[in-house]
Each structure stands twice: as C-alpha cells, then as structure tokens.
Coordinates of C-alpha atoms in Angstrom, one line a residue:
Chain A
M17 CA -27.8 -17.7 4.0
T18 CA -26.7 -14.0 3.8
E19 CA -25.2 -12.8 0.5
I20 CA -21.8 -12.3 2.1
L21 CA -21.5 -15.9 3.0
K22 CA -22.1 -17.4 -0.4
L23 CA -18.9 -19.1 -1.4
D24 CA -18.8 -17.2 -4.6
N25 CA -18.8 -13.9 -2.8
I26 CA -16.2 -15.0 -0.3
R27 CA -14.0 -16.1 -3.2
K28 CA -14.3 -12.7 -4.8
T29 CA -12.9 -11.1 -1.7
L30 CA -10.1 -13.7 -1.5
I31 CA -9.3 -13.1 -5.2
R32 CA -9.2 -9.3 -4.7
L33 CA -6.8 -9.8 -1.7
E34 CA -4.4 -11.6 -4.0
E35 CA -3.7 -8.3 -5.8
T36 CA -3.2 -6.5 -2.5
L37 CA -0.8 -9.2 -1.3
I38 CA 1.2 -9.6 -4.5
F39 CA 1.5 -5.8 -5.0
G40 CA 2.5 -5.4 -1.4
M41 CA 5.2 -8.1 -1.6
I42 CA 6.6 -6.5 -4.8
E43 CA 6.7 -3.2 -3.0
R44 CA 8.6 -4.6 -0.1
A45 CA 11.0 -6.5 -2.3
Q46 CA 12.6 -3.3 -3.6
F47 CA 14.3 -2.9 -0.2
L48 CA 16.8 -5.3 1.4
S49 CA 15.7 -7.4 4.4
N50 CA 16.9 -4.8 6.9
D51 CA 16.8 -7.4 9.7
V52 CA 17.5 -4.8 12.4
I53 CA 13.9 -3.5 12.1
Y54 CA 12.6 -6.8 13.4
K55 CA 14.9 -7.2 16.4
K56 CA 13.5 -6.2 19.8
G57 CA 15.5 -3.2 21.1
A58 CA 17.9 -3.2 18.2
I59 CA 16.8 0.3 17.4
P60 CA 16.2 1.9 20.8
I61 CA 12.9 3.5 21.2
E62 CA 12.0 5.3 24.4
N63 CA 9.6 3.5 26.6
Y64 CA 9.3 0.7 24.1
N65 CA 10.9 -2.7 24.1
K66 CA 9.7 -4.3 20.9
S67 CA 11.1 -3.9 17.4
F68 CA 11.1 -0.9 15.2
M69 CA 8.7 -2.4 12.8
E70 CA 6.3 -3.5 15.5
H71 CA 6.4 0.1 16.8
L72 CA 5.1 1.3 13.5
L73 CA 2.6 -1.6 13.2
E74 CA 1.2 -0.7 16.6
G75 CA 1.1 3.0 15.9
T76 CA -0.7 2.4 12.6
E77 CA -3.2 0.1 14.3
K78 CA -3.9 2.7 16.9
I79 CA -4.7 5.2 14.2
H80 CA -6.7 2.6 12.2
S81 CA -8.7 1.6 15.3
Q82 CA -9.8 5.2 15.6
V83 CA -11.4 4.9 12.1
G84 CA -13.2 1.8 13.3
R85 CA -11.1 -0.8 11.5
Y86 CA -11.2 -3.4 14.2
T87 CA -14.9 -3.4 14.8
A88 CA -15.3 -5.1 11.4
P89 CA -15.7 -8.9 11.5
D90 CA -13.0 -9.4 8.9
E91 CA -10.3 -7.3 10.6
H92 CA -8.0 -8.4 13.4
P93 CA -5.4 -6.3 15.2
F94 CA -1.9 -7.4 15.9
S95 CA -1.6 -5.2 19.0
S96 CA -3.7 -5.0 22.1
E97 CA -3.6 -1.3 22.8
L98 CA -6.1 0.2 20.5
S99 CA -8.1 3.5 20.5
K100 CA -11.8 3.9 20.7
P101 CA -13.3 4.4 17.2
I102 CA -14.3 7.9 16.3
I103 CA -17.1 6.7 14.1
D104 CA -19.9 4.4 15.1
R105 CA -20.2 1.9 12.4
E106 CA -22.5 -1.1 12.9
Y107 CA -21.1 -4.0 11.0
E108 CA -23.2 -7.0 10.0
W109 CA -21.7 -10.1 11.6
P110 CA -22.6 -12.9 9.3
I111 CA -20.3 -15.2 11.3
K112 CA -20.5 -16.2 15.0
R113 CA -18.9 -13.6 17.2
N114 CA -15.5 -14.9 18.4
A115 CA -12.1 -13.9 19.6
I116 CA -10.0 -16.0 17.4
N117 CA -6.9 -14.1 16.3
I118 CA -3.8 -15.9 15.1
N119 CA -1.9 -12.7 14.3
D120 CA 1.0 -13.7 16.6
R121 CA 1.6 -16.7 14.3
I122 CA 1.2 -14.6 11.2
L123 CA 3.8 -12.1 12.5
N124 CA 6.3 -14.8 13.2
L125 CA 5.7 -16.4 9.8
Y126 CA 6.1 -13.1 8.1
I127 CA 9.4 -12.1 9.8
N128 CA 11.0 -15.6 9.8
N129 CA 9.8 -17.1 6.6
I130 CA 8.3 -14.6 4.2
I131 CA 10.8 -11.7 4.5
P132 CA 13.8 -14.0 3.7
L133 CA 11.9 -15.3 0.7
I134 CA 11.0 -12.0 -0.9
C135 CA 13.9 -9.7 0.1
K136 CA 17.6 -9.9 -0.6
K137 CA 19.5 -10.1 2.6
G138 CA 21.2 -6.9 3.7
D139 CA 20.8 -3.5 5.1
D140 CA 20.1 -0.5 2.9
G141 CA 19.0 1.8 5.7
N142 CA 15.4 2.1 4.4
Y143 CA 14.0 1.2 7.7
G144 CA 10.9 3.4 7.6
S145 CA 9.9 2.5 4.0
S146 CA 10.5 -1.2 4.6
S147 CA 8.4 -1.1 7.8
V148 CA 5.6 0.8 6.0
C149 CA 5.5 -2.0 3.4
D150 CA 5.6 -4.6 6.2
V151 CA 2.5 -3.1 7.9
N152 CA 0.6 -3.2 4.6
I153 CA 1.4 -6.8 3.9
L154 CA 0.8 -7.9 7.5
Q155 CA -2.6 -6.3 7.4
A156 CA -3.5 -8.0 4.1
L157 CA -2.1 -11.4 5.3
S158 CA -4.2 -11.2 8.5
K159 CA -7.3 -10.3 6.5
R160 CA -6.8 -13.1 4.0
I161 CA -6.1 -15.7 6.6
H162 CA -8.8 -14.8 9.1
Y163 CA -11.3 -14.7 6.2
G164 CA -11.2 -18.5 6.8
K165 CA -13.9 -17.8 9.4
F166 CA -16.3 -16.8 6.6
V167 CA -15.3 -19.8 4.6
A168 CA -15.9 -22.0 7.6
E169 CA -19.2 -20.5 8.4
S170 CA -20.4 -20.9 4.9
K171 CA -19.3 -24.6 4.8
Y172 CA -20.8 -25.2 8.2
L173 CA -24.2 -23.9 7.2
S174 CA -24.2 -26.2 4.2
D175 CA -24.0 -29.3 6.4
V176 CA -24.7 -28.5 10.0
E177 CA -25.2 -32.0 11.2
G178 CA -22.2 -33.5 9.5
W179 CA -20.0 -30.8 10.9
N180 CA -21.4 -31.0 14.4
K181 CA -20.5 -34.7 14.6
L182 CA -16.9 -34.1 13.6
I183 CA -16.5 -31.0 15.7
L184 CA -17.8 -32.8 18.9
K185 CA -15.1 -35.4 18.4
K186 CA -12.5 -32.6 17.9
N187 CA -11.0 -34.7 15.2
K188 CA -8.7 -32.1 13.7
E189 CA -7.4 -34.4 10.9
K190 CA -10.9 -35.3 9.7
I191 CA -12.1 -31.7 10.0
I192 CA -9.2 -30.4 7.9
E193 CA -9.8 -33.1 5.4
K194 CA -13.5 -32.1 5.1
L195 CA -12.5 -28.5 4.8
T196 CA -10.0 -29.2 2.0
D197 CA -11.1 -28.8 -1.6
A198 CA -8.1 -29.8 -3.6
Q199 CA -9.6 -28.5 -6.8
V200 CA -10.3 -25.1 -5.4
E201 CA -6.8 -25.0 -4.0
D202 CA -5.3 -25.8 -7.3
K203 CA -7.3 -23.1 -8.9
I204 CA -6.1 -20.5 -6.3
L205 CA -2.5 -21.5 -6.9
T206 CA -2.8 -21.4 -10.7
R207 CA -4.4 -18.0 -10.5
V208 CA -1.8 -16.7 -8.0
E209 CA 1.0 -17.9 -10.3
I210 CA -0.5 -16.1 -13.3
K211 CA -0.8 -12.9 -11.4
A212 CA 2.7 -13.2 -10.0
F213 CA 4.0 -13.5 -13.5
A214 CA 1.8 -10.6 -14.8
Y215 CA 2.5 -8.1 -12.0
G216 CA 6.0 -9.1 -11.1
Q217 CA 7.7 -8.4 -14.4
D218 CA 8.6 -5.2 -16.0
P219 CA 6.1 -5.1 -18.9
L220 CA 8.6 -3.1 -20.9
S221 CA 11.6 -5.3 -20.6
D222 CA 12.6 -7.9 -23.1
I223 CA 14.4 -9.9 -20.5
K224 CA 12.0 -11.7 -18.3
E225 CA 13.1 -10.4 -14.9
Y226 CA 10.8 -10.6 -11.9
K227 CA 10.7 -8.3 -9.0
I228 CA 9.9 -11.4 -7.0
D229 CA 10.3 -14.9 -8.5
P230 CA 6.7 -16.1 -9.2
A231 CA 7.6 -19.5 -7.7
T232 CA 8.2 -17.7 -4.4
I233 CA 4.8 -16.1 -4.3
L234 CA 3.3 -19.4 -5.2
R235 CA 5.2 -21.1 -2.4
I236 CA 4.1 -18.5 0.2
Y237 CA 0.5 -19.3 -0.8
K238 CA 0.9 -23.0 -0.8
E239 CA 3.0 -23.5 2.3
H240 CA 1.7 -20.7 4.4
I241 CA -1.4 -18.8 3.4
I242 CA -3.6 -21.7 2.5
P243 CA -2.6 -23.9 5.5
L244 CA -3.0 -21.0 8.0
T245 CA -6.4 -20.1 6.5
K246 CA -7.5 -23.7 7.1
E247 CA -6.2 -23.6 10.6
T248 CA -8.4 -20.5 11.2
E249 CA -11.3 -22.4 9.7
Y250 CA -10.7 -25.2 12.1
L251 CA -10.4 -23.0 15.1
Y252 CA -13.6 -21.2 14.2
L253 CA -15.5 -24.5 13.7
L254 CA -14.4 -25.7 17.2
E255 CA -16.2 -22.6 18.6
R256 CA -19.1 -22.7 16.1
I257 CA -21.1 -25.5 17.5
Chain B
M12 CA 27.9 15.1 -9.6
T13 CA 26.9 12.6 -6.9
E14 CA 25.5 9.3 -8.2
I15 CA 22.0 10.0 -6.9
L16 CA 21.7 13.0 -9.2
K17 CA 22.6 11.3 -12.4
L18 CA 19.5 11.6 -14.6
D19 CA 19.5 7.8 -15.2
N20 CA 19.3 7.1 -11.5
I21 CA 16.6 9.7 -10.9
R22 CA 14.6 8.1 -13.7
K23 CA 15.0 4.7 -12.0
T24 CA 13.3 6.1 -8.9
L25 CA 10.6 7.7 -10.9
I26 CA 9.9 4.5 -12.9
R27 CA 9.7 2.6 -9.7
L28 CA 7.2 5.0 -8.3
E29 CA 5.0 4.3 -11.3
E30 CA 4.2 0.9 -9.8
T31 CA 3.5 2.3 -6.4
L32 CA 1.1 4.9 -7.9
I33 CA -0.7 2.5 -10.3
F34 CA -1.0 -0.3 -7.7
G35 CA -2.2 2.3 -5.2
M36 CA -4.9 3.7 -7.5
I37 CA -6.1 0.3 -8.4
E38 CA -6.4 -0.5 -4.7
R39 CA -8.5 2.6 -4.1
A40 CA -10.7 2.0 -7.1
Q41 CA -12.2 -1.1 -5.5
F42 CA -14.2 1.3 -3.2
L43 CA -16.7 4.0 -4.2
S44 CA -15.7 7.6 -3.9
N45 CA -17.1 7.9 -0.3
D46 CA -17.1 11.7 -0.6
V47 CA -18.0 12.2 3.1
I48 CA -14.5 11.2 4.1
Y49 CA -13.1 14.3 2.4
K50 CA -15.6 16.9 3.9
K51 CA -14.4 18.8 6.9
G52 CA -16.5 18.0 9.9
A53 CA -18.8 15.6 7.9
I54 CA -17.7 12.8 10.2
P55 CA -17.4 14.4 13.6
I56 CA -14.1 13.8 15.3
E57 CA -13.5 15.2 18.8
N58 CA -11.1 18.2 18.9
Y59 CA -10.6 18.0 15.2
N60 CA -12.2 20.1 12.5
K61 CA -10.8 18.7 9.3
S62 CA -11.9 15.7 7.3
F63 CA -11.9 12.0 8.3
M64 CA -9.3 11.2 5.7
E65 CA -7.0 14.0 6.8
H66 CA -7.3 12.8 10.3
L67 CA -5.9 9.5 9.2
L68 CA -3.3 11.2 7.0
E69 CA -2.1 13.3 9.9
G70 CA -2.1 10.4 12.3
T71 CA -0.1 8.3 9.8
E72 CA 2.4 11.1 9.2
K73 CA 2.9 11.5 12.9
I74 CA 3.8 7.8 13.2
H75 CA 6.0 8.0 10.1
S76 CA 7.8 11.0 11.3
Q77 CA 8.8 9.0 14.4
V78 CA 10.6 6.6 12.1
G79 CA 12.4 9.5 10.5
R80 CA 10.5 9.7 7.3
Y81 CA 10.5 13.5 6.9
T82 CA 14.1 14.1 7.5
A83 CA 14.8 12.5 4.1
P84 CA 15.3 15.0 1.2
D85 CA 12.7 13.2 -0.9
E86 CA 9.9 13.1 1.7
H87 CA 7.4 15.9 2.4
P88 CA 4.7 15.8 5.0
F89 CA 1.1 17.1 4.4
S90 CA 0.7 18.0 8.0
S91 CA 2.6 20.4 10.2
E92 CA 2.3 18.6 13.6
L93 CA 4.9 15.9 13.4
S94 CA 6.8 13.9 16.1
K95 CA 10.5 13.9 16.7
P96 CA 12.2 10.9 15.0
I97 CA 13.1 8.0 17.3
I98 CA 16.1 7.1 15.1
D99 CA 18.9 9.4 14.1
R100 CA 19.4 9.0 10.4
E101 CA 21.7 11.3 8.6
Y102 CA 20.5 11.6 5.0
E103 CA 22.7 12.8 2.2
W104 CA 21.3 16.0 0.7
P105 CA 22.4 16.0 -2.9
I106 CA 20.0 19.0 -3.5
K107 CA 20.0 22.4 -1.9
R108 CA 18.2 22.5 1.4
N109 CA 14.8 24.1 0.9
A110 CA 11.3 24.3 2.3
I111 CA 9.4 23.9 -0.9
N112 CA 6.3 21.8 -0.2
I113 CA 3.3 21.8 -2.6
N114 CA 1.4 19.1 -0.7
D115 CA -1.6 21.4 -0.2
R116 CA -2.0 21.6 -4.0
I117 CA -1.4 17.8 -4.3
L118 CA -4.1 17.2 -1.7
N119 CA -6.6 19.4 -3.5
L120 CA -5.8 17.8 -6.8
Y121 CA -6.2 14.4 -5.4
I122 CA -9.6 15.0 -3.7
N123 CA -11.1 17.1 -6.5
N124 CA -9.6 15.6 -9.7
I125 CA -8.1 12.2 -9.1
I126 CA -10.7 10.6 -6.9
P127 CA -13.6 11.4 -9.3
L128 CA -11.5 9.9 -12.1
I129 CA -10.6 6.6 -10.5
C130 CA -13.6 5.8 -8.2
K131 CA -17.2 5.3 -9.1
K132 CA -19.3 7.9 -7.3
G133 CA -21.2 6.6 -4.3
D134 CA -20.9 5.6 -0.7
D135 CA -20.2 2.0 0.3
G136 CA -19.3 2.7 3.9
N137 CA -15.7 1.6 3.5
Y138 CA -14.4 4.8 5.0
G139 CA -11.4 3.4 6.8
S140 CA -10.2 1.2 3.9
S141 CA -10.7 4.1 1.4
S142 CA -8.7 6.5 3.6
V143 CA -5.9 4.0 4.1
C144 CA -5.6 3.8 0.3
D145 CA -5.8 7.6 0.0
V146 CA -2.9 8.0 2.4
N147 CA -0.7 5.5 0.4
I148 CA -1.5 7.3 -2.9
L149 CA -1.0 10.8 -1.5
Q150 CA 2.4 9.8 -0.1
A151 CA 3.5 8.3 -3.4
L152 CA 2.2 11.3 -5.4
S153 CA 4.0 13.7 -3.1
K154 CA 7.2 11.8 -3.4
R155 CA 6.9 11.6 -7.2
I156 CA 6.1 15.3 -7.7
H157 CA 8.7 16.6 -5.2
Y158 CA 11.3 14.4 -6.9
G159 CA 11.3 17.2 -9.4
K160 CA 13.8 18.9 -7.0
F161 CA 16.3 16.2 -7.9
V162 CA 15.5 16.5 -11.6
A163 CA 16.0 20.3 -11.4
E164 CA 19.3 20.0 -9.5
S165 CA 20.6 17.6 -12.0
K166 CA 19.6 19.8 -14.9
Y167 CA 20.9 22.9 -13.1
L168 CA 24.3 21.4 -12.6
S169 CA 24.6 20.5 -16.3
D170 CA 24.3 24.2 -17.3
V171 CA 24.8 26.5 -14.3
E172 CA 25.3 29.7 -16.3
G173 CA 22.5 29.1 -18.7
W174 CA 20.1 28.5 -15.9
N175 CA 21.3 31.4 -13.8
K176 CA 20.5 33.8 -16.6
L177 CA 16.9 32.5 -16.9
I178 CA 16.4 32.3 -13.2
L179 CA 17.5 35.8 -12.5
K180 CA 14.9 37.0 -15.0
K181 CA 12.3 34.8 -13.2
N182 CA 10.9 34.0 -16.7
K183 CA 8.7 31.1 -15.8
E184 CA 7.7 30.4 -19.3
K185 CA 11.2 30.1 -20.6
I186 CA 12.3 28.1 -17.5
I187 CA 9.5 25.6 -18.0
E188 CA 10.3 25.4 -21.7
K189 CA 14.0 24.6 -20.9
L190 CA 12.9 22.1 -18.3
T191 CA 10.6 20.3 -20.8
D192 CA 12.0 17.3 -22.7
A193 CA 9.1 16.3 -24.9
Q194 CA 10.8 13.0 -25.8
V195 CA 11.2 12.0 -22.2
E196 CA 7.6 12.9 -21.4
D197 CA 6.4 10.8 -24.3
K198 CA 8.5 7.9 -23.0
I199 CA 7.0 8.2 -19.5
L200 CA 3.5 8.3 -20.9
T201 CA 4.0 5.3 -23.1
R202 CA 5.5 3.3 -20.3
V203 CA 2.7 4.3 -17.9
E204 CA 0.1 3.3 -20.4
I205 CA 1.7 -0.1 -20.9
K206 CA 1.9 -0.6 -17.1
A207 CA -1.7 0.5 -16.7
F208 CA -2.8 -2.1 -19.2
A209 CA -0.6 -4.8 -17.6
Y210 CA -1.5 -4.2 -14.0
G211 CA -5.1 -3.0 -14.3
Q212 CA -6.6 -6.0 -16.0
D213 CA -7.5 -9.4 -14.6
P214 CA -4.8 -11.6 -16.2
L215 CA -7.3 -14.5 -16.1
S216 CA -10.3 -12.9 -17.7
D217 CA -11.0 -13.3 -21.4
I218 CA -12.9 -10.0 -21.4
K219 CA -10.6 -7.1 -21.3
E220 CA -11.9 -5.4 -18.2
Y221 CA -9.8 -2.9 -16.3
K222 CA -9.9 -2.0 -12.7
I223 CA -9.1 1.5 -13.8
D224 CA -9.3 2.6 -17.4
P225 CA -5.7 2.8 -18.6
A226 CA -6.6 6.1 -20.4
T227 CA -7.5 7.5 -17.0
I228 CA -4.1 6.7 -15.5
L229 CA -2.4 8.2 -18.5
R230 CA -4.5 11.3 -18.2
I231 CA -3.6 11.7 -14.5
Y232 CA 0.1 11.5 -15.4
K233 CA -0.2 13.9 -18.4
E234 CA -2.5 16.5 -16.9
H235 CA -1.4 16.5 -13.3
I236 CA 1.7 14.5 -12.3
I237 CA 4.0 15.8 -15.0
P238 CA 2.9 19.4 -14.9
L239 CA 3.1 19.5 -11.1
T240 CA 6.6 17.9 -11.2
K241 CA 7.7 20.7 -13.5
E242 CA 6.2 23.3 -11.2
T243 CA 8.3 21.8 -8.4
E244 CA 11.3 22.0 -10.6
Y245 CA 10.6 25.6 -11.3
L246 CA 10.1 26.5 -7.7
Y247 CA 13.3 24.8 -6.7
L248 CA 15.3 26.6 -9.4
L249 CA 14.1 29.9 -8.2
E250 CA 15.7 29.2 -4.9
R251 CA 18.7 27.4 -6.4
I252 CA 20.7 30.3 -7.5

C-alpha cells in the first residue's frame, strides 16, 4: 500500500483540515448571515443567473483551476466551467480514478444548514467579505468530505474479498456499517470539540465567550461532515470493484 | 467624530485582524517555502511575466473587485488591473479620500521576510495551495497596515492644531514620535503572543509543539506590521492637512 493510503497518514490530513474548517467558520461568523448573497438573482449580475456568492465561488475556481488545483485527486470543483491549468503537474493517484463529486449536496448543506448555525441572522452589507469566507469554507468542506475516497480505498485494500461481496450486493446499510468505526468517530468529535474551545474563545477574556459555540461546531461534524464523508466512501466503493 | 473613528472601535477591528493573520500564517506554515512560486517567470505562464503567486493574487483581486472589494476605504489592491464592481455599494469614507497604497512594500516584505520566517525552506510541490494561503495573508496584512489611515485620522481629529504644525514641517521623526503609544504597542504585542500560543499549538498534544514559533509571530508584528502601520499613518497625515 502506498504511504498516502496508510490510515495514519489519511488521519493526519483529516486532522489538519479541522483547523482549516474551524478557523474558516470562525472567520465567517464575524459577519451576519447576509442571506441575499445566496439567492439566485437577488444581486443582479450581468449575464449570470446564479447567486452572488456562487459567482465568486466560480470565479475563484476558475483562477484556481489555472494553477492546477482540480487535477489533484483530493480536489473537486463546485463549478463546471474551469480553465486549463498553466502548470503541468502529474499527481499520484493512489485511489481509483473516478468522477464522484457531491459538491452540489455540500453547497446546499452549507447554505441551508451551516450558515444558519454559525452566523447571526441579518444583513450587515459585508457581502464580499462573507462570500470570500464562504469560498474558503466550501473548499475545505469539499476536500474533507471527498477525502472519504482515500479512507475507502485504504479500507478496501485491507479486505478486498470481504468488501467485494458486500459491494456486489449493493447493500448500502451493511457497507456503511462496515465503514463505521464508532471509536474513531468519537475520537474525532472529542478532538474537534477541544479545538473548537481552544480556537473559538478570546484567550484574553475572563468571560468564556465563543466566536462560535463549540457545540455548534461539534454538531456540524457529527450531523453533516462525518455522514457525508461516509456517503462519499460508499459511492467510491460502489465504483471500486 | 463618527463611530468608526473612535479609537476603541478601530482597535476592535485591529484585534479581529490578529486572528485572521495568525490563522492565515499557521495555514501557510503547513507547506514548505516553495520559492519558485515567487520568482518571475520561473513557472511559465502564457502572456504573463510575473510570478505564479502574483498571477493568483491578481486573478483573485480581479474577482474580488467585481464584488466591490476595492471601493471600500479599508481595502487596497495589489494589482492595477481590476474589474468594475457588479454591485453598487456606497461606502462611508470617514477618512480623507487618498491614493496611498504601500502594497508593493508589503508584497516585498512578505516574500523576502515573512515567508522565510514562517515556512521551512524547500519545495513540496504544493504551489497552488501555498499561493492560496499567500493571497489570504497578503490581503489581511494589507488591510491591517492600511488601517493606519483610520488610526491617523482619529488621532488627527483629537489635536488638529498640534498635528498641523508638525505636518507642515514634514518632520517625520517628530510625527512618528507623536504617533507612537508605547503602552498600546506593548498591549498589542502581549495579546498577539498569547494568541500565537493559543492558536499555534495542538491543544491535544502533551508536547508543546507549535505550528509556528510564537516568537516568530511576535517578531513579525514588532518588526514589520507595527512599523509599516505607522508609516501608513505618517503618509496619510502628510496628505491630511
């Protein structure tokens, strides 16, 4: 098995992404929800019929695609109109090549569930700044969740026959069950909670005030990030055989 | 005096930017220095003769200018080729309109002094990811440093006559002296150090290991951010009269 697929190394990446996600959400939480930036056409943009935030997301992805971002096996774009990379970078693909991309679900989840959890409702006019934060978080969420492909490949290789049997039956319930390691999930949640407490408070304040309630960050991991990662693992396994 | 110019409110903004800067630098520090991304032409880009990172910076600014970023009095672009904003946003200008922009110095400082301080030297091929971090940090640095204009305006209004006398003489030394509040600077440095300790360590590790040495973050503030902010204050005052 290649180094990158060792579960320990995968976990290191996932652990590192916790900082990115928590920092990112704390940054976004300084602004109000600014719902208008998520509504198609609410802020009119010439020759464009999606939302203001999506416009920034797609523009950013276009630029990032030029620097080769979406040729990497762990990066997935939200938009379909990308540019050709200006650098040739050959990435190792330790997983099976695939076209699984659940960013449409991640985008929906983010706008409808995560934003209301982390931001106070209202409009402070900081549309640009809020959208810039959104793009950062969405990219990190997408990377975290699609990293499930690496997890799945690693688990698959450790028991090819056992997995093949389950996969052929397309028994989602059993596959998810076999993918689930309750102990590891508990560990993730404990760690995320500790980090949410450490990073979310003002280290100089006597009053324990949090930029985002640590319980909220925990909930986002428990109810959304972990299940969607497993969903990605499942989708990958179906194609893996 | 408008609310925004009260020193207490200015400080709140500066304090909030400490998180953005420290988080940003910690994010960048996970990659090696990847010097090639800062060298003009080292990564060939069609019809472009600057560096790979600058290409991303300029592309990002072009997108951000569309969402109106650079019409705000506290935002300053690094590049000159911007797009027309797609939203009309009227910003309040509590400071005197001016064209002071020291981003060329900030860019030099960042590449030549800050990157070698926060990143281990080497090339890990993460050019895109490193550049994305660079853009985030540069934007935060620029905002932090140019916020000196707000500080200067506030101080100016509190003693118009006293300042006018100094400014007419263009006595830089005396102006910087009058701008300097050693007690406030000490407070900033103490706060930054505490934050660097709180955010830079793995809250779960027994060994006190830091993603960036807190002394480094402190040094960046002391030797670069604070002096350049004062330089901006000085430049603004020269035009203020």
